[in-house]
XYZ file of C-alpha atoms in Angstrom:
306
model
C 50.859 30.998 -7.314
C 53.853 29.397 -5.113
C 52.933 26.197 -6.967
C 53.361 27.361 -10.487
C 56.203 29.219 -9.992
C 57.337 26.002 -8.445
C 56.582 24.012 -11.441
C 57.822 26.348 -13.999
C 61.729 26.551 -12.289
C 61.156 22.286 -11.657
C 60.442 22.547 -15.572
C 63.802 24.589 -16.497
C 65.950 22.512 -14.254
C 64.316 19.766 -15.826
C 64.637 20.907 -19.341
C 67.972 21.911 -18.666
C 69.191 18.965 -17.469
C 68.088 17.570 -20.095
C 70.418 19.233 -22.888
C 73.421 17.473 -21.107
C 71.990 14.535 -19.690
C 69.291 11.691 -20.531
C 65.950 11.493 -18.227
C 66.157 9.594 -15.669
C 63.119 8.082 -14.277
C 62.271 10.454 -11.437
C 62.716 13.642 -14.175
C 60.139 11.322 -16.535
C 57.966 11.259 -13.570
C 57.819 15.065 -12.422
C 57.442 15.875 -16.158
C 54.555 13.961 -16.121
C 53.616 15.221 -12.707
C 54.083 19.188 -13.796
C 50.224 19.760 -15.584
C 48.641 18.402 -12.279
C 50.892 20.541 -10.199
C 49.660 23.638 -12.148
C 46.106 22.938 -11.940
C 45.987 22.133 -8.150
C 47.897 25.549 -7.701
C 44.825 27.095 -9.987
C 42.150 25.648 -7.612
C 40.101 27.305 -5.436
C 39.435 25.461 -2.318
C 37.170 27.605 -0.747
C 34.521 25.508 -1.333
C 36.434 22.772 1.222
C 36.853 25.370 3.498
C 33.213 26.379 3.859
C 32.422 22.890 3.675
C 34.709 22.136 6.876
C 32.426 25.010 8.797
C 29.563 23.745 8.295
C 30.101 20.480 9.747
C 30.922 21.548 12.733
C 26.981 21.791 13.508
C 26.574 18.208 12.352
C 29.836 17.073 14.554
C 28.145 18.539 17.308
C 24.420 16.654 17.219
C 26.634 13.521 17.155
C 26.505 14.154 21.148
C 23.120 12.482 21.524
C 24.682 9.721 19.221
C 26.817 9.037 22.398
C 24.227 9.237 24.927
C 22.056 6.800 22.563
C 25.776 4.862 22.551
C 26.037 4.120 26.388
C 22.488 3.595 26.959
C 22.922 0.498 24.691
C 26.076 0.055 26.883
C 24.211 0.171 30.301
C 21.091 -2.149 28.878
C 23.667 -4.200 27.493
C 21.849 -4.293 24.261
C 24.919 -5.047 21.568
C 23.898 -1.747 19.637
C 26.704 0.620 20.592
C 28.947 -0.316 17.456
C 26.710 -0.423 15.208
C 25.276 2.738 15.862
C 28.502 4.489 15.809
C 29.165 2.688 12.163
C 25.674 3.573 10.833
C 25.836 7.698 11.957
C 29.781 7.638 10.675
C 28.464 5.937 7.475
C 25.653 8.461 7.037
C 28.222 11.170 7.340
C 30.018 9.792 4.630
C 27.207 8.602 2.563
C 25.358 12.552 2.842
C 28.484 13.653 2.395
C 29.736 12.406 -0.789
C 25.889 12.995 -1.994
C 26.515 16.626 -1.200
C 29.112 16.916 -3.457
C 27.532 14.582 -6.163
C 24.268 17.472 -6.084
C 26.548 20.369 -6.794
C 28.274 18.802 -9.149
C 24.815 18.087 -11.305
C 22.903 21.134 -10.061
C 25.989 23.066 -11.814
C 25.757 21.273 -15.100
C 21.794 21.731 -14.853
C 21.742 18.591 -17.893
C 19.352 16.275 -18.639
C 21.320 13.511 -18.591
C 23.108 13.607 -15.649
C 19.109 13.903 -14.106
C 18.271 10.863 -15.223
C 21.059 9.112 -14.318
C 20.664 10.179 -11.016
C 17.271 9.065 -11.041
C 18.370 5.793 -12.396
C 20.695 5.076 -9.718
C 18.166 5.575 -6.981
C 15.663 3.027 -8.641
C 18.480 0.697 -8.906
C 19.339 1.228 -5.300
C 15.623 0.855 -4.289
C 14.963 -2.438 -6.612
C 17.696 -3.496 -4.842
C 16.449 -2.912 -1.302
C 12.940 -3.514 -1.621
C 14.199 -7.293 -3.411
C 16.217 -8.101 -0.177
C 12.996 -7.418 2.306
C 11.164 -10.229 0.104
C 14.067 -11.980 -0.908
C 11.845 -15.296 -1.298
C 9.962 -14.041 -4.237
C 12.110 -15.140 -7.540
C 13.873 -12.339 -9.331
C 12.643 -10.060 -6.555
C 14.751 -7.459 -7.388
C 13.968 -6.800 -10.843
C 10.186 -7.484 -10.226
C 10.680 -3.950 -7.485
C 12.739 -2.232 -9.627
C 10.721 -2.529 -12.461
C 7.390 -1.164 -10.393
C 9.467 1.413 -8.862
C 10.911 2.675 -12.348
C 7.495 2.170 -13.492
C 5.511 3.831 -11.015
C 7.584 6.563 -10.362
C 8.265 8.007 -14.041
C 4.497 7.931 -14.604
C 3.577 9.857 -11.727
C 7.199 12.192 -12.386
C 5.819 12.806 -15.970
C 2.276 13.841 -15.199
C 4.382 16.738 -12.409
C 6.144 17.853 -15.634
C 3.782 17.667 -18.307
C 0.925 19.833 -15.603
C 3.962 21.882 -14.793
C 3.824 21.236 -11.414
C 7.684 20.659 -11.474
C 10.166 22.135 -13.961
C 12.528 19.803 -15.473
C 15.557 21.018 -13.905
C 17.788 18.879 -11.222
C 17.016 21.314 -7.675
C 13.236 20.113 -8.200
C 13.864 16.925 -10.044
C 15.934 15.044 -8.011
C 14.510 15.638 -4.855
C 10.828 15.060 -5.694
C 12.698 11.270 -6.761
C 14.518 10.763 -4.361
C 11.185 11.362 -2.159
C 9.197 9.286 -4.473
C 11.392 6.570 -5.301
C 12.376 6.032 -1.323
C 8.300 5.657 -0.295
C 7.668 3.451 -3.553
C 10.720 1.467 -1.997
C 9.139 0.837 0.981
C 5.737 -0.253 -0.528
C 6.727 -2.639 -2.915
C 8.958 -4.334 -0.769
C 6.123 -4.921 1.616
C 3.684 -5.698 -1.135
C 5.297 -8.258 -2.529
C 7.216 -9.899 0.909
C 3.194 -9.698 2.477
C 1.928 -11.432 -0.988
C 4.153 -14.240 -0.476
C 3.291 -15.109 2.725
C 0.070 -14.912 2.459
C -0.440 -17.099 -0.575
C 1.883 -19.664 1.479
C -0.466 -19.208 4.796
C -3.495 -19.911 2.641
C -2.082 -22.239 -0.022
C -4.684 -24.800 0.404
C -7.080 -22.151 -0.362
C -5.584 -20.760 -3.113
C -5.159 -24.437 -4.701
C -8.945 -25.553 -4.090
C -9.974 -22.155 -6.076
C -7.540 -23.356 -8.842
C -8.869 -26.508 -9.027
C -12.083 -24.672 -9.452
C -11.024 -23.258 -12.465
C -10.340 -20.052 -11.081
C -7.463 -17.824 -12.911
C -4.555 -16.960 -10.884
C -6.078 -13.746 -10.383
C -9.031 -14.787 -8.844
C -7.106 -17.403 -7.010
C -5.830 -14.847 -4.829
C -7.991 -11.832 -4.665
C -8.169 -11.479 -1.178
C -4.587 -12.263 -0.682
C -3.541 -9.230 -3.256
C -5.849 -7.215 -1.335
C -4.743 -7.771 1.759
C -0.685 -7.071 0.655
C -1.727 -3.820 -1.212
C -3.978 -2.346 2.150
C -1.238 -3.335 4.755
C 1.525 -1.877 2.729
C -0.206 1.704 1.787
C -1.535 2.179 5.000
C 0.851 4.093 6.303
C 1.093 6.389 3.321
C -2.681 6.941 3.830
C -2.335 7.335 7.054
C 0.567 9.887 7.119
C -1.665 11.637 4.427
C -4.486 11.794 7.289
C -2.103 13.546 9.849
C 0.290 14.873 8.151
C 0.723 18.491 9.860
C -1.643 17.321 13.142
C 1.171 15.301 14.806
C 4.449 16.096 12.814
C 5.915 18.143 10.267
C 6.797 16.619 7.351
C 10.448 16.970 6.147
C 9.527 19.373 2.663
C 7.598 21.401 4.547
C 10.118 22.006 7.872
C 12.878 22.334 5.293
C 11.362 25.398 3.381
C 10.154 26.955 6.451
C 13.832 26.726 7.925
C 14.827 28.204 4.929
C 12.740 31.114 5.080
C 9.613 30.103 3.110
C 6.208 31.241 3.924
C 4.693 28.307 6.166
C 2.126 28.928 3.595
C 4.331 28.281 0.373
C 5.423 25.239 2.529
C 2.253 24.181 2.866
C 1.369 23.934 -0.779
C 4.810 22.390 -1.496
C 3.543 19.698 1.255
C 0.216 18.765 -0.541
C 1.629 18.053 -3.894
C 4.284 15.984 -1.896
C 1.956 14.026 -0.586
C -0.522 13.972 -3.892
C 3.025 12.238 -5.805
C 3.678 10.006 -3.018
C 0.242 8.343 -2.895
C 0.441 8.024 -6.620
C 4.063 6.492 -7.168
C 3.500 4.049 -4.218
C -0.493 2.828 -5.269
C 0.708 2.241 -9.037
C 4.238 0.415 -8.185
C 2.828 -1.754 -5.461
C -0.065 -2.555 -7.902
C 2.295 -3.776 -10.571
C 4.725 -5.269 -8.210
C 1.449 -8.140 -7.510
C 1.231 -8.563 -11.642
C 5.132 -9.231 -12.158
C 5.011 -11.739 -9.073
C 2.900 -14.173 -10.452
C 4.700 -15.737 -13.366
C 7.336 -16.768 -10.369
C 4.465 -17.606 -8.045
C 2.405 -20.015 -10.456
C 3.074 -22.395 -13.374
C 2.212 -22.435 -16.868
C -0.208 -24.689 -16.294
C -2.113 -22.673 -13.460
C -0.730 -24.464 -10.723
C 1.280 -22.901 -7.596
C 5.002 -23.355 -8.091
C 5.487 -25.000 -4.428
C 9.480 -24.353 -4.312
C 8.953 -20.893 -4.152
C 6.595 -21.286 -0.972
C 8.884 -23.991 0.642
C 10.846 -22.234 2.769
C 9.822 -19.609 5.676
């Protein structure tokens, strides 16, 4: 390698010099600098190389990226930046993602599964607390019914072996999971809240009644739950009639039997009805302590602003 043998006659001159002379700071500095030099001339960057290739593909679709660019220019609708800033961001974002993957398909270890996992309901909590950013402690109440409902339905794949336990199926099945659960609870509970402020008069006079908390706001529960996993059911109800889901398109563009992809599909959606119904469910229970008093009463700060 033309950087070792750089390194090793750096290291003699070095060494040499340093029989007649003292260090210096610059020698101190190479010295130190000599293992790294050696390992980057062991590398194999191949991997970059390939890498570079295949986003030329990628570059390219960024074409209708521009035309969606100067239509917001000719409608004059503000959107041009932001667009370009949200497609380079997602090519940084996938991209460092990509890398993240190989590195923990490679290890094929536990732990570095479940951190993964971990950082996506973190993520998630996160994002689903800023879409009802009015409820109190919103995002630990999601990210606790996203944890929640997604390692439930996660450990019933595993234990009925739907799934092994290895990162290639693991981490996408929660990244699919997690993402739809997102998207639920965050509606759940933003829906909830302003529907218990809409009909807070309601709600009190069934209070006064001496009706729990619960009861208080039956219909308003109901209401969150059915608006926010309607479009689950209702993606369940076409899925395949108007679209093709992105599991199933992805195996078939890989060469799977469109019937393999098919089965793939249905447990898909099977997990994804089940993660979303259990943490929206639990996201209404965790609300309530911020929603209501001790005392059974409606805690009115939390319903004073729009």
């Amino acid at each position: 390698m033309a950087s070792s043998s750089l390194s090793s006659s750096l290291f003699s001159s070095t060494t040499q010099n340093h029989t007649a002379l003292p260090l210096n700071a610059a020698d101190q500095v190479l010295l130190l600098l000599l293992p790294f030099f050696d390992a980057l001339g062991k590398m194999d960057f191949s991997w970059m190389v390939d890498f570079l290739k295949g986003m030329v593909k990628p570059l390219a679709a960024t074409v209708v990226v521009l035309l969606a660019v100067a239509l917001s220019h000719v409608q004059k609708l503000g959107l041009g930046g932001e667009m370009v800033y949200s497609i380079a961001r997602a090519f940084v974002q996938l991209s460092i993602i990509g890398f993240v993957l190989q590195f923990i398909f490679t290890r094929d270890n536990a732990i570095w599964i479940i951190l993964a996992y971990l950082f996506m309901v973190s993520v998630a909590g996160y994002t689903a607390g800023q879409r009802a950013k009015h409820v109190p402690r919103g995002k630990y109440v999601a990210g606790a019914s996203i944890l929640v409902g997604t390692s439930i339905t996660m450990f019933l794949l595993i234990v009925l072996n739907v799934f092994p336990f290895t990162p290639r199926y693991i981490i996408p099945v929660a990244g699919m999971m997690v993402g739809n659960a997102m998207t639920v609870t965050g509606v759940t509970m933003k829906r909830l809240r302003d529907d218990i402020r809409s009909q807070m008069n309601l709600v009190e006079t069934a209070l006064a009644l001496g009706a729990t908390p619960r009861q208080a706001t039956l219909q308003q529960v109901k209401r969150a739950l059915v608006i926010s996993l309607s479009p689950v059911l209702d993606n369940a109800k076409t899925v395949g009639l108007i679209s093709l889901p992105g599991a199933m398109t992805g195996l078939i563009m890989g060469g799977a039997s469109p019937l393999e992809a098919i089965q793939l599909q249905i447990v898909v959606m099977n997990f994804l009805i089940g993660a979303s119904t259990i943490s929206s469910i639990l996201s209404t229970y965790l609300c309530w302590p911020a929603f209501f008093t001790k005392a059974y009463q409606l805690e009115t700060k939390v319903f004073s602003t729009e």
